[in-house]
Amino acid sequence: MPQVPQVRHVLDVAAMRAWCSLALEALGRERAEIDAINVYPVADGDTGTNLYLTVESAHQAVEAVFAGLEPATPALPEVMRAMAHGALIGARGNSGTILAQLLRGMSQVLADDRIRDADHDGPADGEALRLALRRAAESAREAVAHPVEGTVLTVATAAADAATGVDGDCGDVARAAYEGACTALAATPGQLAVLGSAGVVDAGGRGLVAVLGALSQAVSGDAVPVRQQQPRQMDGYARVDAVPANALLECSEEHGVAGPAFEVIYLLEADDRAVARLRTRLDALGDSLVVVGGDGLWNVHVHVDDAGAAVEAGVEAGRPYRIRITHFGLGDVHASRGSAPPRERAQRAVVAVVPGDGLAGLYAEAGATTVPDRPGEPPASGELVDAIRRAHAREVVLLPNDAELRHTAAAAAEQARSEGVRVALIPTRSAVQGIAALAVHEPDRRFDEDVVAMTSAAGATRYAELAVAERQSWTMAGICQAGDVLGLIDGDVAVIGSAVPETARTVLDRMLAAGGELVTLVLGDEVPDEVADGLERHVREAHLAVDTVVYRGGRQSALLLIGVE
């Protein structure tokens, strides 16, 4: 009987891109849980959010490389360097900064053709991945002024150790690294007293486990098992709802890790000698010092009582920018120097993601601060946070208007809350649901009542869209061919047609079969007014007592958006 050849797993460009996407997705799912167990070095409940924002920046950098070279494909070293650079410039918090250095350490190996034993465009094999994980763990320890066991550094070292003991391809190495990290993570409460008292594992280490699990899945194609046991067991993860935030804070203070009052982060352009002097200076000023980077660009993170002195030390070393100073428990106190006195905040605002200029105008007329959702370029959480800041309100209702933005919007909301803004995230999955929510928005009533009314209006609105199939594929409605018009209802393909008017009528009839009072049509640039006129006439004649409103959406990814309330 002939033997079936074994598939040899390698880390190539496609796997690297998938790793970045899967890591972002994993941290999005686990962000809130990681935040909830964040007790060391400061119990400020933001480790999961910081890791998500760091990987989001890395993901954007990787996607930018692919977009800039289409239809060609970038080489593995280029993708790895982009991932590391994106993480460096977007690193947030202590754990995010360390993760950026871990990726930089991997990049130093995977971008070296001599180590990879391959041509410039070739993939990395198991040996190269083992070396990359080892260099990652070593470089992360070198970046931390005073390494502490029981943290993400311990987990990274254990992952590298486990990988070293495996003689196999990238799939075997990545899986071993993940399993080694899981074992090390479970042991962290016994290594760090504050974790043991709180009954939790290290938050940064748990985030790294998620990232390594994504690496294993990207290389092998097999999802890793979710490992979660009961709280206060040294051999498993603590459940979030078992550890109140005030208990974490009390444990942190009891074990003497409350620390200085400010977190200072900035990017720094400086040479190696100046950074060496900066490390010595900042180490004397505070703790949790992490300086990562190289080749003239660095990310500096430190906890201090004298934030001004930490910034001045950066000025003496080179050119600091993107300066971020956070008072623990109070949010950002300033993000740039020499800013004007703040204007008075409004009581409440709405921030919405909208596709197309037409809807942006409509939302703006209703008083919302808008964030554009360009075709193929979804907004990052940083853009949403900036929009929340622009709204300059004490209370903000956030409308993502896209199911794919749920993790991004949640991370942005958490960041804004850390800055003292009360944010309610309404999980709208389409711009037409956002229109329905905005229609019942009343800023003068109580915040909770306003959010409930807007959420109810959005939830009562079914949504659909028409798009053109790019290739042959299987759908819920059967096989579609390239060029077919697809009618998606509540996110699933329900109708396959050959023309926009006929497909839209079929979609409308299906949606209105369950009842409805108001139909909203949002037309893309490619759809003529005659189509809207015909659909209005069809609704009027076939569905009594149903009104129709039409908006021009401008350039948007969908040909037509439909809402039924």
mmCIF file with all atom_site columns, C-alpha atoms in Angstrom, residues 300-405:
data_model
loop_
_atom_site.group_PDB
_atom_site.id
_atom_site.type_symbol
_atom_site.label_atom_id
_atom_site.label_alt_id
_atom_site.label_comp_id
_atom_site.label_asym_id
_atom_site.label_entity_id
_atom_site.label_seq_id
_atom_site.pdbx_PDB_ins_code
_atom_site.Cartn_x
_atom_site.Cartn_y
_atom_site.Cartn_z
_atom_site.occupancy
_atom_site.B_iso_or_equiv
_atom_site.pdbx_formal_charge
_atom_site.auth_seq_id
_atom_site.auth_comp_id
_atom_site.auth_asym_id
_atom_site.auth_atom_id
_atom_site.pdbx_PDB_model_num
ATOM 1   C CA . VAL A 1 300 ? 10.317  53.849 25.506 1.00 0.00 ? 300 VAL A CA 1
ATOM 2   C CA . HIS A 1 301 ? 8.051   52.746 28.373 1.00 0.00 ? 301 HIS A CA 1
ATOM 3   C CA . VAL A 1 302 ? 8.531   53.583 32.072 1.00 0.00 ? 302 VAL A CA 1
ATOM 4   C CA . HIS A 1 303 ? 6.524   54.129 35.267 1.00 0.00 ? 303 HIS A CA 1
ATOM 5   C CA . VAL A 1 304 ? 7.601   57.249 37.179 1.00 0.00 ? 304 VAL A CA 1
ATOM 6   C CA . ASP A 1 305 ? 6.398   59.829 39.655 1.00 0.00 ? 305 ASP A CA 1
ATOM 7   C CA . ASP A 1 306 ? 8.057   62.689 37.735 1.00 0.00 ? 306 ASP A CA 1
ATOM 8   C CA . ALA A 1 307 ? 6.636   62.410 34.213 1.00 0.00 ? 307 ALA A CA 1
ATOM 9   C CA . GLY A 1 308 ? 8.292   65.643 33.116 1.00 0.00 ? 308 GLY A CA 1
ATOM 10  C CA . ALA A 1 309 ? 11.746  64.333 34.002 1.00 0.00 ? 309 ALA A CA 1
ATOM 11  C CA . ALA A 1 310 ? 11.122  61.172 31.947 1.00 0.00 ? 310 ALA A CA 1
ATOM 12  C CA . VAL A 1 311 ? 10.189  63.237 28.914 1.00 0.00 ? 311 VAL A CA 1
ATOM 13  C CA . GLU A 1 312 ? 13.145  65.580 29.376 1.00 0.00 ? 312 GLU A CA 1
ATOM 14  C CA . ALA A 1 313 ? 15.461  62.569 29.490 1.00 0.00 ? 313 ALA A CA 1
ATOM 15  C CA . GLY A 1 314 ? 14.093  61.612 26.081 1.00 0.00 ? 314 GLY A CA 1
ATOM 16  C CA . VAL A 1 315 ? 14.698  65.124 24.764 1.00 0.00 ? 315 VAL A CA 1
ATOM 17  C CA . GLU A 1 316 ? 18.320  64.912 25.869 1.00 0.00 ? 316 GLU A CA 1
ATOM 18  C CA . ALA A 1 317 ? 18.730  61.523 24.137 1.00 0.00 ? 317 ALA A CA 1
ATOM 19  C CA . GLY A 1 318 ? 17.152  62.444 20.812 1.00 0.00 ? 318 GLY A CA 1
ATOM 20  C CA . ARG A 1 319 ? 13.745  63.376 19.402 1.00 0.00 ? 319 ARG A CA 1
ATOM 21  C CA . PRO A 1 320 ? 10.793  61.983 21.365 1.00 0.00 ? 320 PRO A CA 1
ATOM 22  C CA . TYR A 1 321 ? 7.340   62.099 19.787 1.00 0.00 ? 321 TYR A CA 1
ATOM 23  C CA . ARG A 1 322 ? 3.907   60.502 20.220 1.00 0.00 ? 322 ARG A CA 1
ATOM 24  C CA . ILE A 1 323 ? 4.394   61.253 23.904 1.00 0.00 ? 323 ILE A CA 1
ATOM 25  C CA . ARG A 1 324 ? 1.727   59.611 26.052 1.00 0.00 ? 324 ARG A CA 1
ATOM 26  C CA . ILE A 1 325 ? 1.490   60.235 29.792 1.00 0.00 ? 325 ILE A CA 1
ATOM 27  C CA . THR A 1 326 ? -1.126  58.361 31.805 1.00 0.00 ? 326 THR A CA 1
ATOM 28  C CA . HIS A 1 327 ? -1.927  58.869 35.480 1.00 0.00 ? 327 HIS A CA 1
ATOM 29  C CA . PHE A 1 328 ? -2.928  55.444 36.757 1.00 0.00 ? 328 PHE A CA 1
ATOM 30  C CA . GLY A 1 329 ? -6.651  55.484 37.416 1.00 0.00 ? 329 GLY A CA 1
ATOM 31  C CA . LEU A 1 330 ? -7.203  58.867 35.761 1.00 0.00 ? 330 LEU A CA 1
ATOM 32  C CA . GLY A 1 331 ? -6.485  58.194 32.070 1.00 0.00 ? 331 GLY A CA 1
ATOM 33  C CA . ASP A 1 332 ? -4.371  60.336 29.767 1.00 0.00 ? 332 ASP A CA 1
ATOM 34  C CA . VAL A 1 333 ? -3.174  63.630 31.202 1.00 0.00 ? 333 VAL A CA 1
ATOM 35  C CA . HIS A 1 334 ? -1.612  64.739 27.959 1.00 0.00 ? 334 HIS A CA 1
ATOM 36  C CA . ALA A 1 335 ? -0.568  63.278 24.648 1.00 0.00 ? 335 ALA A CA 1
ATOM 37  C CA . SER A 1 336 ? 1.509   66.181 23.380 1.00 0.00 ? 336 SER A CA 1
ATOM 38  C CA . ARG A 1 337 ? 3.326   69.111 24.872 1.00 0.00 ? 337 ARG A CA 1
ATOM 39  C CA . GLY A 1 338 ? 2.272   72.732 24.648 1.00 0.00 ? 338 GLY A CA 1
ATOM 40  C CA . SER A 1 339 ? -1.391  72.034 23.806 1.00 0.00 ? 339 SER A CA 1
ATOM 41  C CA . ALA A 1 340 ? -4.053  74.722 24.197 1.00 0.00 ? 340 ALA A CA 1
ATOM 42  C CA . PRO A 1 341 ? -6.361  74.774 27.251 1.00 0.00 ? 341 PRO A CA 1
ATOM 43  C CA . PRO A 1 342 ? -9.178  72.247 26.783 1.00 0.00 ? 342 PRO A CA 1
ATOM 44  C CA . ARG A 1 343 ? -12.570 73.511 25.708 1.00 0.00 ? 343 ARG A CA 1
ATOM 45  C CA . GLU A 1 344 ? -15.674 72.629 27.720 1.00 0.00 ? 344 GLU A CA 1
ATOM 46  C CA . ARG A 1 345 ? -16.944 69.115 27.054 1.00 0.00 ? 345 ARG A CA 1
ATOM 47  C CA . ALA A 1 346 ? -20.404 68.457 25.701 1.00 0.00 ? 346 ALA A CA 1
ATOM 48  C CA . GLN A 1 347 ? -22.569 66.149 27.763 1.00 0.00 ? 347 GLN A CA 1
ATOM 49  C CA . ARG A 1 348 ? -23.203 63.516 25.078 1.00 0.00 ? 348 ARG A CA 1
ATOM 50  C CA . ALA A 1 349 ? -22.194 62.661 21.529 1.00 0.00 ? 349 ALA A CA 1
ATOM 51  C CA . VAL A 1 350 ? -22.590 59.905 18.961 1.00 0.00 ? 350 VAL A CA 1
ATOM 52  C CA . VAL A 1 351 ? -19.596 58.509 17.057 1.00 0.00 ? 351 VAL A CA 1
ATOM 53  C CA . ALA A 1 352 ? -20.379 56.363 14.020 1.00 0.00 ? 352 ALA A CA 1
ATOM 54  C CA . VAL A 1 353 ? -18.459 54.470 11.351 1.00 0.00 ? 353 VAL A CA 1
ATOM 55  C CA . VAL A 1 354 ? -20.038 55.186 7.964  1.00 0.00 ? 354 VAL A CA 1
ATOM 56  C CA . PRO A 1 355 ? -19.397 53.922 4.418  1.00 0.00 ? 355 PRO A CA 1
ATOM 57  C CA . GLY A 1 356 ? -19.478 56.653 1.787  1.00 0.00 ? 356 GLY A CA 1
ATOM 58  C CA . ASP A 1 357 ? -19.603 60.439 1.793  1.00 0.00 ? 357 ASP A CA 1
ATOM 59  C CA . GLY A 1 358 ? -23.371 60.544 1.400  1.00 0.00 ? 358 GLY A CA 1
ATOM 60  C CA . LEU A 1 359 ? -24.065 58.773 4.663  1.00 0.00 ? 359 LEU A CA 1
ATOM 61  C CA . ALA A 1 360 ? -21.294 60.724 6.374  1.00 0.00 ? 360 ALA A CA 1
ATOM 62  C CA . GLY A 1 361 ? -23.199 63.901 5.532  1.00 0.00 ? 361 GLY A CA 1
ATOM 63  C CA . LEU A 1 362 ? -26.470 62.402 6.756  1.00 0.00 ? 362 LEU A CA 1
ATOM 64  C CA . TYR A 1 363 ? -24.954 61.286 10.050 1.00 0.00 ? 363 TYR A CA 1
ATOM 65  C CA . ALA A 1 364 ? -23.188 64.629 10.509 1.00 0.00 ? 364 ALA A CA 1
ATOM 66  C CA . GLU A 1 365 ? -26.471 66.509 9.974  1.00 0.00 ? 365 GLU A CA 1
ATOM 67  C CA . ALA A 1 366 ? -27.926 64.409 12.791 1.00 0.00 ? 366 ALA A CA 1
ATOM 68  C CA . GLY A 1 367 ? -25.065 65.551 15.020 1.00 0.00 ? 367 GLY A CA 1
ATOM 69  C CA . ALA A 1 368 ? -22.804 62.487 14.887 1.00 0.00 ? 368 ALA A CA 1
ATOM 70  C CA . THR A 1 369 ? -19.024 62.507 14.640 1.00 0.00 ? 369 THR A CA 1
ATOM 71  C CA . THR A 1 370 ? -18.169 60.205 11.741 1.00 0.00 ? 370 THR A CA 1
ATOM 72  C CA . VAL A 1 371 ? -15.314 57.838 10.892 1.00 0.00 ? 371 VAL A CA 1
ATOM 73  C CA . PRO A 1 372 ? -15.038 56.779 7.233  1.00 0.00 ? 372 PRO A CA 1
ATOM 74  C CA . ASP A 1 373 ? -15.170 53.076 6.357  1.00 0.00 ? 373 ASP A CA 1
ATOM 75  C CA . ARG A 1 374 ? -13.462 53.049 2.975  1.00 0.00 ? 374 ARG A CA 1
ATOM 76  C CA . PRO A 1 375 ? -13.803 49.980 0.728  1.00 0.00 ? 375 PRO A CA 1
ATOM 77  C CA . GLY A 1 376 ? -11.037 47.583 1.721  1.00 0.00 ? 376 GLY A CA 1
ATOM 78  C CA . GLU A 1 377 ? -9.747  49.953 4.434  1.00 0.00 ? 377 GLU A CA 1
ATOM 79  C CA . PRO A 1 378 ? -11.683 49.431 7.676  1.00 0.00 ? 378 PRO A CA 1
ATOM 80  C CA . PRO A 1 379 ? -10.831 51.939 10.399 1.00 0.00 ? 379 PRO A CA 1
ATOM 81  C CA . ALA A 1 380 ? -8.447  50.965 13.182 1.00 0.00 ? 380 ALA A CA 1
ATOM 82  C CA . SER A 1 381 ? -9.283  51.397 16.849 1.00 0.00 ? 381 SER A CA 1
ATOM 83  C CA . GLY A 1 382 ? -6.964  54.412 16.968 1.00 0.00 ? 382 GLY A CA 1
ATOM 84  C CA . GLU A 1 383 ? -9.182  56.218 14.455 1.00 0.00 ? 383 GLU A CA 1
ATOM 85  C CA . LEU A 1 384 ? -12.235 55.472 16.590 1.00 0.00 ? 384 LEU A CA 1
ATOM 86  C CA . VAL A 1 385 ? -10.480 56.736 19.720 1.00 0.00 ? 385 VAL A CA 1
ATOM 87  C CA . ASP A 1 386 ? -9.486  59.916 17.871 1.00 0.00 ? 386 ASP A CA 1
ATOM 88  C CA . ALA A 1 387 ? -13.113 60.427 16.810 1.00 0.00 ? 387 ALA A CA 1
ATOM 89  C CA . ILE A 1 388 ? -14.284 59.971 20.402 1.00 0.00 ? 388 ILE A CA 1
ATOM 90  C CA . ARG A 1 389 ? -11.757 62.590 21.472 1.00 0.00 ? 389 ARG A CA 1
ATOM 91  C CA . ARG A 1 390 ? -12.932 64.944 18.693 1.00 0.00 ? 390 ARG A CA 1
ATOM 92  C CA . ALA A 1 391 ? -16.504 64.551 19.877 1.00 0.00 ? 391 ALA A CA 1
ATOM 93  C CA . HIS A 1 392 ? -15.250 65.986 23.204 1.00 0.00 ? 392 HIS A CA 1
ATOM 94  C CA . ALA A 1 393 ? -18.144 64.729 25.309 1.00 0.00 ? 393 ALA A CA 1
ATOM 95  C CA . ARG A 1 394 ? -18.498 63.208 28.740 1.00 0.00 ? 394 ARG A CA 1
ATOM 96  C CA . GLU A 1 395 ? -20.739 60.468 27.327 1.00 0.00 ? 395 GLU A CA 1
ATOM 97  C CA . VAL A 1 396 ? -20.387 58.824 23.915 1.00 0.00 ? 396 VAL A CA 1
ATOM 98  C CA . VAL A 1 397 ? -22.540 56.331 22.051 1.00 0.00 ? 397 VAL A CA 1
ATOM 99  C CA . LEU A 1 398 ? -20.403 54.353 19.586 1.00 0.00 ? 398 LEU A CA 1
ATOM 100 C CA . LEU A 1 399 ? -21.970 52.840 16.450 1.00 0.00 ? 399 LEU A CA 1
ATOM 101 C CA . PRO A 1 400 ? -19.503 50.544 14.576 1.00 0.00 ? 400 PRO A CA 1
ATOM 102 C CA . ASN A 1 401 ? -22.085 49.712 11.850 1.00 0.00 ? 401 ASN A CA 1
ATOM 103 C CA . ASP A 1 402 ? -20.146 46.593 10.819 1.00 0.00 ? 402 ASP A CA 1
ATOM 104 C CA . ALA A 1 403 ? -19.989 43.144 12.430 1.00 0.00 ? 403 ALA A CA 1
ATOM 105 C CA . GLU A 1 404 ? -16.301 42.862 11.499 1.00 0.00 ? 404 GLU A CA 1
ATOM 106 C CA . LEU A 1 405 ? -15.487 45.921 13.637 1.00 0.00 ? 405 LEU A CA 1
#
